[in-house]
Coordinates of C-alpha atoms and ligand atoms in Angstrom, one line a residue:
Chain A
X1 CA -8.5 -21.1 -25.7
X2 CA -7.3 -24.1 -23.7
X3 CA -9.2 -27.1 -25.2
X4 CA -11.6 -28.9 -23.3
X5 CA -10.0 -31.9 -21.3
X6 CA -10.5 -35.2 -23.0
X7 CA -10.2 -36.9 -19.6
X8 CA -10.8 -35.4 -16.4
X9 CA -10.8 -37.0 -12.4
X10 CA -12.6 -34.8 -9.6
X11 CA -11.4 -35.6 -6.1
X12 CA -12.0 -39.5 -7.3
X13 CA -11.6 -42.0 -4.9
X14 CA -11.7 -45.5 -4.6
X15 CA -11.8 -48.6 -2.0
X16 CA -11.8 -52.4 -2.5
X17 CA -13.9 -52.8 0.8
X18 CA -10.9 -52.3 3.3
X19 CA -8.1 -51.7 1.1
X20 CA -8.5 -47.7 -0.3
X21 CA -7.2 -48.0 -3.4
X22 CA -7.5 -44.4 -4.4
X23 CA -7.9 -41.1 -2.4
X24 CA -9.0 -37.7 -3.9
X25 CA -7.5 -37.8 -7.5
X26 CA -7.4 -34.8 -9.7
X27 CA -6.1 -34.8 -12.9
X28 CA -7.2 -33.4 -16.1
X29 CA -6.1 -34.1 -19.3
X30 CA -6.3 -32.6 -22.8
X31 CA -6.2 -34.2 -26.5
X32 CA -3.3 -34.6 -27.6
X33 CA -1.5 -34.7 -24.5
X34 CA 1.2 -38.1 -23.4
X35 CA 0.8 -38.9 -20.0
X36 CA 2.9 -41.1 -17.5
X37 CA 1.3 -42.6 -14.8
X38 CA 3.7 -44.2 -12.5
X39 CA 4.1 -45.3 -9.0
X40 CA 5.2 -48.7 -6.8
X41 CA 3.6 -51.8 -7.0
X42 CA -0.1 -51.7 -5.1
X43 CA -0.1 -47.8 -5.4
X44 CA -3.8 -47.6 -7.6
X45 CA -2.4 -47.5 -11.1
X46 CA -4.3 -50.4 -12.3
X47 CA -7.2 -49.6 -10.6
X48 CA -7.5 -45.8 -12.0
X49 CA -7.4 -47.5 -15.4
X50 CA -10.7 -49.6 -14.4
X51 CA -12.5 -46.1 -13.0
X52 CA -11.6 -44.6 -16.7
X53 CA -12.7 -47.7 -18.4
X54 CA -15.9 -47.6 -16.3
X55 CA -15.1 -51.1 -15.1
X56 CA -15.3 -49.3 -12.0
X57 CA -17.1 -46.5 -10.6
X58 CA -15.6 -44.3 -7.9
X59 CA -16.7 -44.2 -4.8
X60 CA -16.1 -41.1 -4.4
X61 CA -15.9 -37.2 -6.6
X62 CA -15.8 -38.3 -10.7
X63 CA -14.3 -39.7 -13.0
X64 CA -15.2 -37.9 -16.5
X65 CA -14.7 -38.9 -20.3
X66 CA -14.7 -35.4 -22.5
X67 CA -18.3 -34.6 -21.0
X68 CA -19.8 -37.7 -19.9
X69 CA -19.8 -39.3 -16.1
X70 CA -18.7 -42.6 -16.2
X71 CA -21.4 -43.4 -13.9
X72 CA -23.6 -42.9 -16.5
X73 CA -22.4 -45.3 -18.7
X74 CA -21.4 -49.2 -19.5
X75 CA -18.2 -49.6 -20.3
X76 CA -19.0 -51.3 -23.6
X77 CA -20.6 -47.7 -24.3
X78 CA -17.5 -46.0 -22.7
X79 CA -15.9 -47.7 -25.3
X80 CA -16.9 -44.9 -28.2
X81 CA -14.4 -42.8 -26.5
X82 CA -11.7 -45.0 -24.6
X83 CA -9.6 -47.7 -25.9
X84 CA -7.5 -49.7 -23.5
X85 CA -5.3 -52.3 -22.9
X86 CA -5.5 -53.7 -19.1
X87 CA -2.2 -55.2 -17.7
X88 CA -2.5 -59.0 -18.5
X89 CA -3.7 -57.9 -22.0
X90 CA -3.3 -62.1 -23.0
X91 CA -6.9 -62.3 -21.2
X92 CA -8.0 -59.1 -23.3
X93 CA -8.3 -62.0 -26.5
X94 CA -10.5 -64.4 -27.3
X95 CA -11.1 -64.1 -31.0
X96 CA -9.6 -67.0 -33.2
X97 CA -7.3 -65.0 -35.1
X98 CA -5.7 -61.7 -34.4
X99 CA -7.4 -59.9 -36.9
X100 CA -10.8 -61.1 -35.5
X101 CA -10.1 -60.2 -32.1
X102 CA -9.0 -56.4 -33.4
X103 CA -12.2 -56.6 -36.0
X104 CA -14.0 -57.3 -32.4
X105 CA -14.2 -53.6 -31.1
X106 CA -15.0 -51.7 -33.5
X107 CA -17.4 -54.1 -35.2
X108 CA -19.2 -54.1 -31.3
X109 CA -19.7 -50.0 -32.0
X110 CA -21.9 -51.0 -35.2
X111 CA -19.2 -49.9 -38.0
X112 CA -19.9 -51.6 -41.2
X113 CA -17.8 -53.9 -42.7
X114 CA -15.3 -51.8 -44.8
X115 CA -15.0 -49.6 -41.9
X116 CA -14.4 -52.3 -40.0
X117 CA -11.7 -54.2 -42.4
X118 CA -10.0 -50.4 -42.7
X119 CA -10.0 -50.2 -38.9
X120 CA -8.1 -53.6 -38.3
X121 CA -5.9 -53.4 -41.0
X122 CA -4.6 -49.7 -40.5
X123 CA -4.2 -50.8 -36.3
X124 CA -2.5 -53.9 -37.4
X125 CA -0.2 -52.5 -39.6
X126 CA 0.6 -49.4 -37.8
X127 CA 2.0 -52.2 -35.0
X128 CA 3.3 -54.5 -38.0
X129 CA 1.3 -57.4 -36.7
X130 CA -0.2 -57.3 -40.5
X131 CA 2.2 -60.3 -41.0
X132 CA 0.4 -62.1 -38.0
X133 CA -3.5 -61.8 -39.1
X134 CA -4.2 -64.7 -39.9
X135 CA -2.2 -66.9 -36.3
X136 CA -4.2 -67.4 -33.6
X137 CA -3.7 -65.1 -30.3
X138 CA -2.2 -68.0 -28.7
X139 CA 0.4 -68.8 -30.8
X140 CA 2.2 -65.6 -30.6
X141 CA 3.9 -65.3 -27.5
X142 CA 3.1 -63.1 -24.5
X143 CA 5.1 -60.0 -25.8
X144 CA 3.4 -60.2 -29.6
X145 CA -0.4 -60.4 -27.6
X146 CA 0.3 -57.2 -25.9
X147 CA 0.9 -56.2 -28.9
X148 CA -2.2 -57.6 -30.4
X149 CA -4.2 -56.1 -27.7
X150 CA -3.0 -52.2 -28.1
X151 CA -3.9 -52.7 -32.0
X152 CA -7.5 -53.8 -30.7
X153 CA -7.7 -50.8 -28.7
X154 CA -6.0 -48.6 -31.8
X155 CA -8.8 -50.0 -34.1
X156 CA -11.8 -48.0 -31.8
X157 CA -9.7 -44.8 -32.9
X158 CA -10.4 -43.6 -29.4
X159 CA -10.6 -39.9 -28.0
X160 CA -8.9 -41.1 -24.9
X161 CA -6.3 -44.1 -25.4
X162 CA -5.2 -46.3 -21.6
X163 CA -2.4 -48.8 -21.5
X164 CA -1.6 -50.6 -18.5
X165 CA 1.8 -51.9 -18.7
X166 CA 2.5 -52.1 -22.8
X167 CA 5.4 -53.1 -23.2
X168 CA 6.4 -56.1 -20.4
X169 CA 8.7 -58.4 -22.5
X170 CA 8.8 -56.2 -26.0
X171 CA 12.1 -55.6 -26.9
X172 CA 13.6 -52.6 -28.4
X173 CA 12.4 -52.8 -31.7
X174 CA 9.0 -53.7 -30.2
X175 CA 8.9 -50.9 -28.4
X176 CA 10.0 -48.2 -31.1
X177 CA 7.3 -49.8 -33.0
X178 CA 4.7 -48.7 -30.3
X179 CA 6.1 -46.0 -29.5
X180 CA 5.7 -44.8 -32.8
X181 CA 1.7 -45.9 -33.3
X182 CA 1.5 -44.2 -30.4
X183 CA 2.4 -41.0 -31.4
X184 CA 0.6 -41.0 -34.5
X185 CA -2.6 -41.7 -32.9
X186 CA -1.7 -38.9 -30.4
X187 CA -1.4 -36.7 -33.5
X188 CA -4.7 -37.1 -34.8
X189 CA -6.3 -35.5 -31.6
X190 CA -6.3 -38.2 -29.1
X191 CA -5.7 -37.9 -25.4
X192 CA -3.0 -41.0 -24.2
X193 CA -2.2 -42.5 -20.8
X194 CA 0.0 -44.9 -19.8
X195 CA 0.5 -46.6 -17.2
X196 CA 4.4 -48.2 -16.6
X197 CA 7.4 -49.3 -14.9
X198 CA 9.8 -49.1 -18.0
X199 CA 10.6 -45.6 -17.1
X200 CA 13.1 -45.3 -20.3
X201 CA 10.3 -46.0 -22.5
X202 CA 8.5 -43.2 -20.7
X203 CA 11.0 -40.8 -21.1
X204 CA 11.1 -41.5 -24.8
X205 CA 7.6 -41.5 -25.4
X206 CA 5.1 -39.3 -22.9
X207 CA 5.9 -35.8 -21.6
X208 CA 4.1 -35.2 -18.6
X209 CA 4.4 -37.8 -15.8
X210 CA 1.9 -38.6 -13.0
X211 CA 2.7 -40.3 -9.8
X212 CA 1.4 -42.3 -7.5
X213 CA 1.4 -43.0 -4.5
X214 CA 0.0 -45.1 -1.5
X215 CA -3.2 -44.0 -4.0
X216 CA -2.6 -40.4 -3.5
X217 CA -1.0 -38.3 -6.3
X218 CA 1.8 -37.4 -5.3
X219 CA 3.6 -35.4 -8.9
X220 CA 2.1 -34.0 -11.5
X221 CA 4.9 -32.3 -14.1
X222 CA 7.2 -32.4 -17.0
X223 CA 8.4 -35.9 -16.5
X224 CA 11.6 -34.9 -17.9
X225 CA 12.2 -33.0 -14.6
X226 CA 10.6 -35.6 -12.6
X227 CA 13.3 -38.5 -14.3
X228 CA 16.1 -36.9 -13.4
X229 CA 15.2 -36.4 -9.8
X230 CA 16.8 -39.2 -8.3
X231 CA 16.2 -37.9 -4.5
X232 CA 12.5 -37.3 -5.0
X233 CA 11.4 -40.3 -6.9
X234 CA 13.2 -42.8 -4.3
X235 CA 10.4 -42.3 -1.8
X236 CA 8.3 -43.3 -4.2
X237 CA 9.8 -46.4 -5.7
X238 CA 10.9 -44.9 -8.5
X239 CA 14.6 -44.7 -9.8
X240 CA 15.5 -42.3 -12.6
X241 CA 16.0 -44.3 -15.8
X242 CA 19.7 -44.9 -17.6
X243 CA 19.7 -41.6 -19.9
X244 CA 17.7 -39.8 -17.6
X245 CA 21.4 -41.1 -14.7
X246 CA 23.6 -40.5 -18.0
X247 CA 23.2 -37.1 -18.1
X248 CA 23.2 -35.9 -14.0
X249 CA 26.6 -37.6 -13.8
X250 CA 27.8 -36.6 -17.1
X251 CA 26.3 -33.0 -16.2
X252 CA 24.8 -33.0 -20.1
X253 CA 23.8 -29.6 -20.6
X254 CA 20.0 -29.5 -19.9
X255 CA 19.3 -33.2 -18.7
X256 CA 18.1 -34.9 -21.4
X257 CA 16.1 -37.7 -20.7
X258 CA 15.5 -39.2 -24.2
X259 CA 18.3 -41.4 -26.2
X260 CA 18.1 -39.0 -29.1
X261 CA 18.7 -35.8 -27.5
X262 CA 21.1 -37.4 -25.3
X263 CA 23.6 -38.5 -27.9
X264 CA 23.4 -35.2 -29.9
X265 CA 23.9 -33.3 -26.8
X266 CA 26.6 -35.3 -26.1
X267 CA 28.1 -35.5 -29.1
X268 CA 28.2 -31.6 -28.9
X269 CA 30.3 -31.7 -26.0
X270 CA 32.6 -34.2 -27.1
X271 CA 32.6 -32.7 -30.3
X272 CA 32.2 -35.7 -31.9
X273 CA 29.7 -35.8 -34.9
X274 CA 26.3 -37.8 -33.8
X275 CA 25.4 -40.7 -36.1
X276 CA 22.3 -40.2 -38.5
Chain B
X1 CA 29.1 -81.4 -11.4
X2 CA 26.9 -78.5 -13.1
X3 CA 23.6 -78.3 -12.1
X4 CA 22.2 -77.9 -15.2
X5 CA 23.8 -78.8 -18.9
X6 CA 22.4 -78.6 -22.3
X7 CA 24.7 -79.9 -25.1
X8 CA 23.3 -79.7 -28.9
X9 CA 19.9 -79.1 -27.9
X10 CA 17.3 -78.8 -30.9
X11 CA 13.9 -78.3 -29.9
X12 CA 10.7 -78.0 -32.2
X13 CA 7.4 -76.5 -30.6
X14 CA 4.1 -79.3 -32.3
X15 CA 3.0 -77.9 -35.6
X16 CA 5.8 -75.1 -36.2
X17 CA 8.6 -75.9 -39.4
X18 CA 11.3 -74.0 -37.5
X19 CA 13.3 -75.2 -34.6
X20 CA 13.1 -72.7 -31.8
X21 CA 16.3 -73.8 -30.5
X22 CA 18.9 -75.1 -32.8
X23 CA 22.1 -76.9 -31.5
X24 CA 21.9 -74.7 -27.9
X25 CA 24.8 -75.6 -25.8
X26 CA 24.9 -74.0 -22.0
X27 CA 27.1 -75.8 -19.0
X28 CA 25.7 -73.0 -16.1
X29 CA 27.6 -74.0 -12.7
X30 CA 26.4 -73.7 -9.1
X31 CA 26.3 -69.6 -7.7
X32 CA 26.4 -68.5 -11.1
X33 CA 24.4 -66.5 -12.8
X34 CA 23.2 -66.8 -16.7
X35 CA 21.4 -64.3 -18.6
X36 CA 19.8 -65.0 -21.9
X37 CA 19.3 -62.2 -23.7
X38 CA 17.7 -61.1 -27.7
X39 CA 15.1 -60.2 -29.7
X40 CA 11.4 -61.4 -29.0
X41 CA 11.1 -64.8 -30.6
X42 CA 14.9 -65.4 -30.2
X43 CA 14.3 -68.7 -27.7
X44 CA 15.4 -67.3 -24.4
X45 CA 11.4 -68.7 -23.2
X46 CA 11.9 -72.1 -24.9
X47 CA 15.2 -72.4 -23.3
X48 CA 14.2 -71.9 -19.9
X49 CA 11.2 -74.3 -20.2
X50 CA 13.5 -76.6 -21.6
X51 CA 15.7 -76.5 -18.7
X52 CA 12.5 -76.7 -16.2
X53 CA 11.6 -79.8 -17.9
X54 CA 8.4 -78.3 -19.2
X55 CA 9.1 -78.4 -22.8
X56 CA 8.1 -81.0 -24.0
X57 CA 6.9 -82.6 -21.4
X58 CA 3.6 -79.8 -21.2
X59 CA 3.9 -78.4 -24.2
X60 CA 4.5 -80.6 -26.6
X61 CA 6.7 -81.1 -29.6
X62 CA 10.1 -82.5 -30.0
X63 CA 13.4 -82.3 -28.2
X64 CA 17.0 -83.5 -29.5
X65 CA 20.0 -83.6 -27.8
X66 CA 21.3 -83.5 -24.1
X67 CA 19.6 -81.8 -21.1
X68 CA 20.7 -83.0 -17.4
X69 CA 19.7 -81.2 -14.2
X70 CA 21.1 -82.3 -11.4
X71 CA 19.2 -80.9 -9.0
X72 CA 15.2 -79.6 -8.4
X73 CA 15.0 -76.5 -10.6
X74 CA 11.8 -73.6 -10.1
X75 CA 10.6 -71.6 -13.1
X76 CA 8.8 -68.4 -12.9
X77 CA 6.8 -67.7 -16.3
X78 CA 6.6 -64.4 -18.3
X79 CA 2.9 -64.5 -17.5
X80 CA 3.2 -65.2 -13.6
X81 CA -0.3 -64.7 -12.6
X82 CA -1.1 -68.3 -14.8
X83 CA 1.2 -69.4 -12.0
X84 CA -1.4 -68.6 -9.3
X85 CA -2.5 -72.1 -8.2
X86 CA -6.3 -71.9 -7.6
X87 CA -6.3 -73.2 -4.2
X88 CA -5.3 -71.0 -1.5
X89 CA -7.3 -68.3 -0.3
X90 CA -4.3 -66.3 1.6
X91 CA -0.7 -65.3 -0.1
X92 CA 0.8 -67.5 2.8
X93 CA -0.6 -70.3 1.7
X94 CA -0.1 -69.5 -1.9
X95 CA 3.6 -69.5 -0.9
X96 CA 3.3 -72.7 0.9
X97 CA 1.5 -74.3 -1.7
X98 CA 4.8 -76.0 -3.6
X99 CA 6.2 -76.9 -0.4
X100 CA 3.8 -78.5 0.9
X101 CA 3.6 -80.3 -2.6
X102 CA 7.4 -81.5 -1.9
X103 CA 6.2 -83.3 1.5
X104 CA 8.2 -81.7 4.3
X105 CA 6.8 -81.2 7.6
X106 CA 5.3 -78.2 8.8
X107 CA 7.8 -76.3 10.8
X108 CA 10.4 -76.7 7.4
X109 CA 7.4 -75.1 5.5
X110 CA 7.0 -72.3 7.6
X111 CA 10.4 -71.4 7.9
X112 CA 10.2 -71.4 3.9
X113 CA 7.6 -69.0 3.8
X114 CA 8.4 -66.5 5.9
X115 CA 11.9 -66.1 4.9
X116 CA 10.7 -66.1 1.0
X117 CA 8.1 -63.5 1.7
X118 CA 10.4 -61.5 3.4
X119 CA 12.8 -61.6 0.7
X120 CA 10.2 -60.4 -1.2
X121 CA 8.9 -57.8 1.0
X122 CA 5.0 -59.0 0.4
X123 CA 4.8 -59.8 4.3
X124 CA 2.4 -57.6 4.7
X125 CA 0.6 -59.1 2.2
X126 CA 0.3 -62.8 3.9
X127 CA -3.2 -62.6 4.8
X128 CA -4.5 -61.5 1.3
X129 CA -6.4 -63.3 -1.2
X130 CA -4.1 -63.9 -4.2
X131 CA -6.7 -63.4 -6.6
X132 CA -6.9 -59.8 -5.5
X133 CA -3.7 -58.4 -5.7
X134 CA -2.0 -55.9 -8.5
X135 CA 0.0 -57.2 -11.0
X136 CA 3.4 -56.8 -9.0
X137 CA 1.8 -57.8 -6.2
X138 CA 1.1 -61.1 -8.1
X139 CA 4.8 -61.2 -9.3
X140 CA 6.4 -60.9 -6.2
X141 CA 3.8 -63.5 -4.6
X142 CA 5.0 -66.4 -7.6
X143 CA 8.7 -65.7 -7.0
X144 CA 8.3 -66.5 -3.3
X145 CA 6.8 -69.3 -3.8
X146 CA 9.4 -70.5 -6.1
X147 CA 12.2 -69.6 -4.0
X148 CA 10.3 -71.1 -0.9
X149 CA 10.9 -74.2 -2.7
X150 CA 14.6 -74.2 -2.2
X151 CA 15.2 -75.2 -5.7
X152 CA 19.0 -75.9 -7.0
X153 CA 18.1 -74.3 -10.9
X154 CA 16.4 -71.2 -10.7
X155 CA 14.6 -70.3 -13.9
X156 CA 13.7 -66.5 -14.5
X157 CA 11.4 -65.8 -17.8
X158 CA 11.0 -61.8 -17.4
X159 CA 11.2 -61.5 -13.7
X160 CA 10.8 -57.4 -13.1
X161 CA 8.4 -57.4 -16.1
X162 CA 5.7 -55.9 -13.3
X163 CA 7.8 -54.6 -10.4
X164 CA 8.3 -51.5 -9.5
X165 CA 11.7 -49.9 -10.5
X166 CA 12.8 -50.1 -7.1
X167 CA 11.5 -53.6 -6.8
X168 CA 12.8 -54.4 -9.8
X169 CA 16.3 -53.4 -8.5
X170 CA 15.8 -55.0 -5.4
X171 CA 14.9 -58.5 -7.2
X172 CA 18.4 -58.3 -9.1
X173 CA 19.8 -58.2 -5.6
X174 CA 18.0 -60.7 -4.3
X175 CA 19.7 -63.1 -7.6
X176 CA 22.5 -62.3 -6.6
X177 CA 22.3 -63.2 -2.6
X178 CA 20.7 -66.3 -4.2
X179 CA 23.9 -67.4 -6.6
X180 CA 25.8 -66.8 -3.4
X181 CA 24.0 -69.5 -1.8
X182 CA 25.5 -71.5 -4.7
X183 CA 21.8 -71.7 -6.7
X184 CA 22.3 -71.8 -10.3
X185 CA 20.5 -68.9 -12.0
X186 CA 19.2 -68.8 -15.4
X187 CA 17.8 -65.4 -16.0
X188 CA 15.6 -64.1 -19.2
X189 CA 15.4 -60.2 -19.6
X190 CA 14.4 -57.7 -21.5
X191 CA 15.9 -55.1 -19.1
X192 CA 19.4 -55.1 -20.3
X193 CA 20.2 -52.3 -18.4
X194 CA 20.4 -54.8 -15.1
X195 CA 22.3 -57.2 -16.9
X196 CA 25.6 -55.8 -16.2
X197 CA 25.1 -55.5 -12.2
X198 CA 23.6 -59.2 -12.4
X199 CA 25.0 -61.4 -14.9
X200 CA 28.4 -63.4 -14.6
X201 CA 27.9 -64.4 -18.5
X202 CA 25.3 -63.5 -21.2
X203 CA 24.3 -65.4 -23.5
X204 CA 23.1 -63.9 -26.9
X205 CA 20.4 -65.8 -28.9
X206 CA 19.6 -65.3 -32.1
X207 CA 16.7 -67.5 -33.9
X208 CA 17.1 -70.0 -31.3
X209 CA 20.8 -70.4 -31.4
X210 CA 23.4 -69.0 -29.4
X211 CA 24.8 -66.3 -31.4
X212 CA 27.5 -65.3 -29.1
X213 CA 28.8 -65.8 -25.0
X214 CA 30.5 -64.4 -22.8
X215 CA 30.9 -61.9 -20.1
X216 CA 28.3 -58.9 -19.8
X217 CA 31.0 -56.6 -21.5
X218 CA 29.0 -58.6 -24.8
X219 CA 26.0 -55.8 -24.6
X220 CA 28.5 -52.7 -25.1
X221 CA 30.1 -54.8 -28.6
X222 CA 29.1 -53.1 -32.2
X223 CA 27.4 -56.3 -32.8
X224 CA 25.1 -56.3 -30.1
X225 CA 24.1 -52.4 -30.0
X226 CA 24.1 -52.9 -33.8
X227 CA 20.9 -55.3 -32.7
X228 CA 19.6 -53.6 -30.7
X229 CA 20.6 -55.5 -27.8
X230 CA 23.4 -53.3 -26.1
X231 CA 22.6 -51.1 -22.5
X232 CA 20.5 -47.4 -23.4
X233 CA 24.8 -46.4 -22.1
X234 CA 26.2 -48.3 -24.6
X235 CA 23.7 -46.9 -27.2
X236 CA 23.6 -43.6 -26.6
X237 CA 27.4 -42.9 -26.6
X238 CA 27.6 -44.9 -29.8
X239 CA 24.8 -42.7 -30.9
X240 CA 26.8 -40.1 -30.5
X241 CA 29.3 -41.2 -32.7
X242 CA 32.6 -41.7 -29.5
X243 CA 34.6 -43.8 -30.5
X244 CA 34.5 -47.7 -29.3
X245 CA 34.6 -49.4 -26.8
X246 CA 31.6 -48.0 -25.3
X247 CA 30.5 -47.6 -21.9
X248 CA 28.3 -50.5 -20.9
X249 CA 27.1 -48.5 -17.5
X250 CA 27.0 -44.8 -16.3
X251 CA 29.6 -45.6 -13.9
X252 CA 32.2 -47.1 -17.0
X253 CA 30.6 -43.3 -18.6
X254 CA 31.6 -41.4 -15.6
X255 CA 35.0 -42.6 -15.8
X256 CA 35.5 -42.6 -19.5
X257 CA 34.7 -39.0 -19.0
X258 CA 36.8 -37.6 -17.1
Ligands
ATP1 N1 -10.3 -56.4 -6.1 C1 -9.4 -56.3 -5.2 N2 -9.4 -56.4 -3.6 C2 -9.0 -56.3 -2.6 N3 -7.8 -55.3 -3.1 C3 -7.9 -55.1 -4.2 C4 -8.1 -55.2 -5.7 N4 -7.4 -55.2 -6.7 C5 -6.1 -54.8 -5.7 N5 -6.4 -54.3 -4.8 C6 -5.5 -53.6 -4.1 O1 -5.6 -52.0 -4.6 C7 -4.1 -51.7 -4.3 C8 -3.7 -51.1 -5.8 O2 -4.3 -52.1 -6.4 P1 -3.5 -51.8 -7.8 O3 -4.0 -52.9 -8.9 O4 -4.5 -50.2 -8.8 O5 -2.2 -51.0 -8.0 P2 -0.9 -50.8 -9.1 O6 -0.1 -49.5 -9.1 O7 -2.0 -51.2 -10.7 O8 -0.2 -51.7 -8.5 P3 1.0 -52.9 -10.1 O9 2.2 -52.1 -10.2 O10 1.5 -53.8 -8.8 O11 0.2 -53.6 -11.3 C9 -3.3 -53.0 -3.8 O12 -2.9 -52.8 -3.0 C10 -3.8 -54.0 -4.1 O13 -3.8 -55.3 -3.4
MG2 MG1 -1.4 -52.2 -11.9

């Protein structure tokens, strides 16, 4: 039996006055699914994030988180089910220390101090931020502030995690750290929706790709097939990431889009011994 | 004379013990593009702030060594949305804000604004309120505003962070065009795969110091890959256990594969 969706949009539409940002968008995300939301600048990705977090309500159609219609809930109540990091995550931080900031969410949900402390510590640990816990968020470089905001979302231990550009300015090690933390969270049954222009990160970390084009849903399919298809991506403002381009160029069997898989396939074809 | 020269620069932010930059020397010629790569916190952003005369002037802190700018510079910060003037009700006025502050005549301003909007592919947004734009739209507006001032030294910190992949490619092409027009360009980026096609030289920063400087091939060397700063193609090649030298780009890989 299929799990009932953690997130479901039915013909959802939204306009900012005269600007139509989303039209008739429908899809569902099951618990444990890892979904990339892609598309060119202005395609409507952040607007969709605002609908899922209840900051905006659809003009048309519905947005449901589990069995909750977002129109019936205030964003702070939806936070019981939805954790989010917005595009300019800096602006999401306001406490005096990183730990305080990460504790804010669970505390606002009414958990006791011990539970709040456990959740904050776990989230900081998952993102290797423990060493920065006592720092003021604004003393961190922008990249680490994004991570602090992500820790705040993880500490909610939400059923749906929605992230808008979580890897901006991160180096390879930090991107891997984020990927690891997200995988752990999803392994506990959460649904993950990540808006990103970093298609390499998407390929490594996520499985399914939804592409928006001027507010309309253009594709919804496995990322591995989508990212290897340069001619379909092009009109959407997207370009295959390096591993996909390499696989296609060398005609690697199975067209892997993840670094490890590509390295193993390359080694097999070339008769080399991959590094452990 | 180089438009931008740093010699033996050391910089401390207020209230931090370790220097953010140590003994950094870098000369950038007119028409040259230097890419700064490094882990988060290695000093690339600080170097750009110093080059732009924002550190220590705005940030506070202590600078020793020499910074020489022979020309006007423009910087795009990694948080471009903080660079909106807050004084403009349309994108057009936002992009015109910098040129107007330079005291140029109206026609000159208009010419530069139109061209910058065109170059960043945002002419259609000219009448929009900058406060209501998407993330990538804002980044384009800020880039346009800097270019409209026609600076001779262009300093870019993660200029493609919020651009869609096609827009990022277009921006990197534009950066090359700007270099062709004689601008000296320093760009910090975590998009290592874009560097080979863009940069003339790469400076690898580690803990505030220049660890290595050289042609973009640097991003296919063992030490760089080991540090997580190689291109993706070099990294995959290396992980496959294939022999060095690793290919830098997909095009190199194709050649090697034959
Ligand atoms: N408050 C607003 N008022 C008017 N138009 C808006 C507002 N916010 C967003 N828009 C417009 O709605 C469209 C969708 O914006 P949105 O922020 O969802 O795009 P996005 O896909 O997240 O883009 P990006 O990749 O640049 O972040 C854009 O054309 C944008 O200019
Ligand atoms: Mg957005």
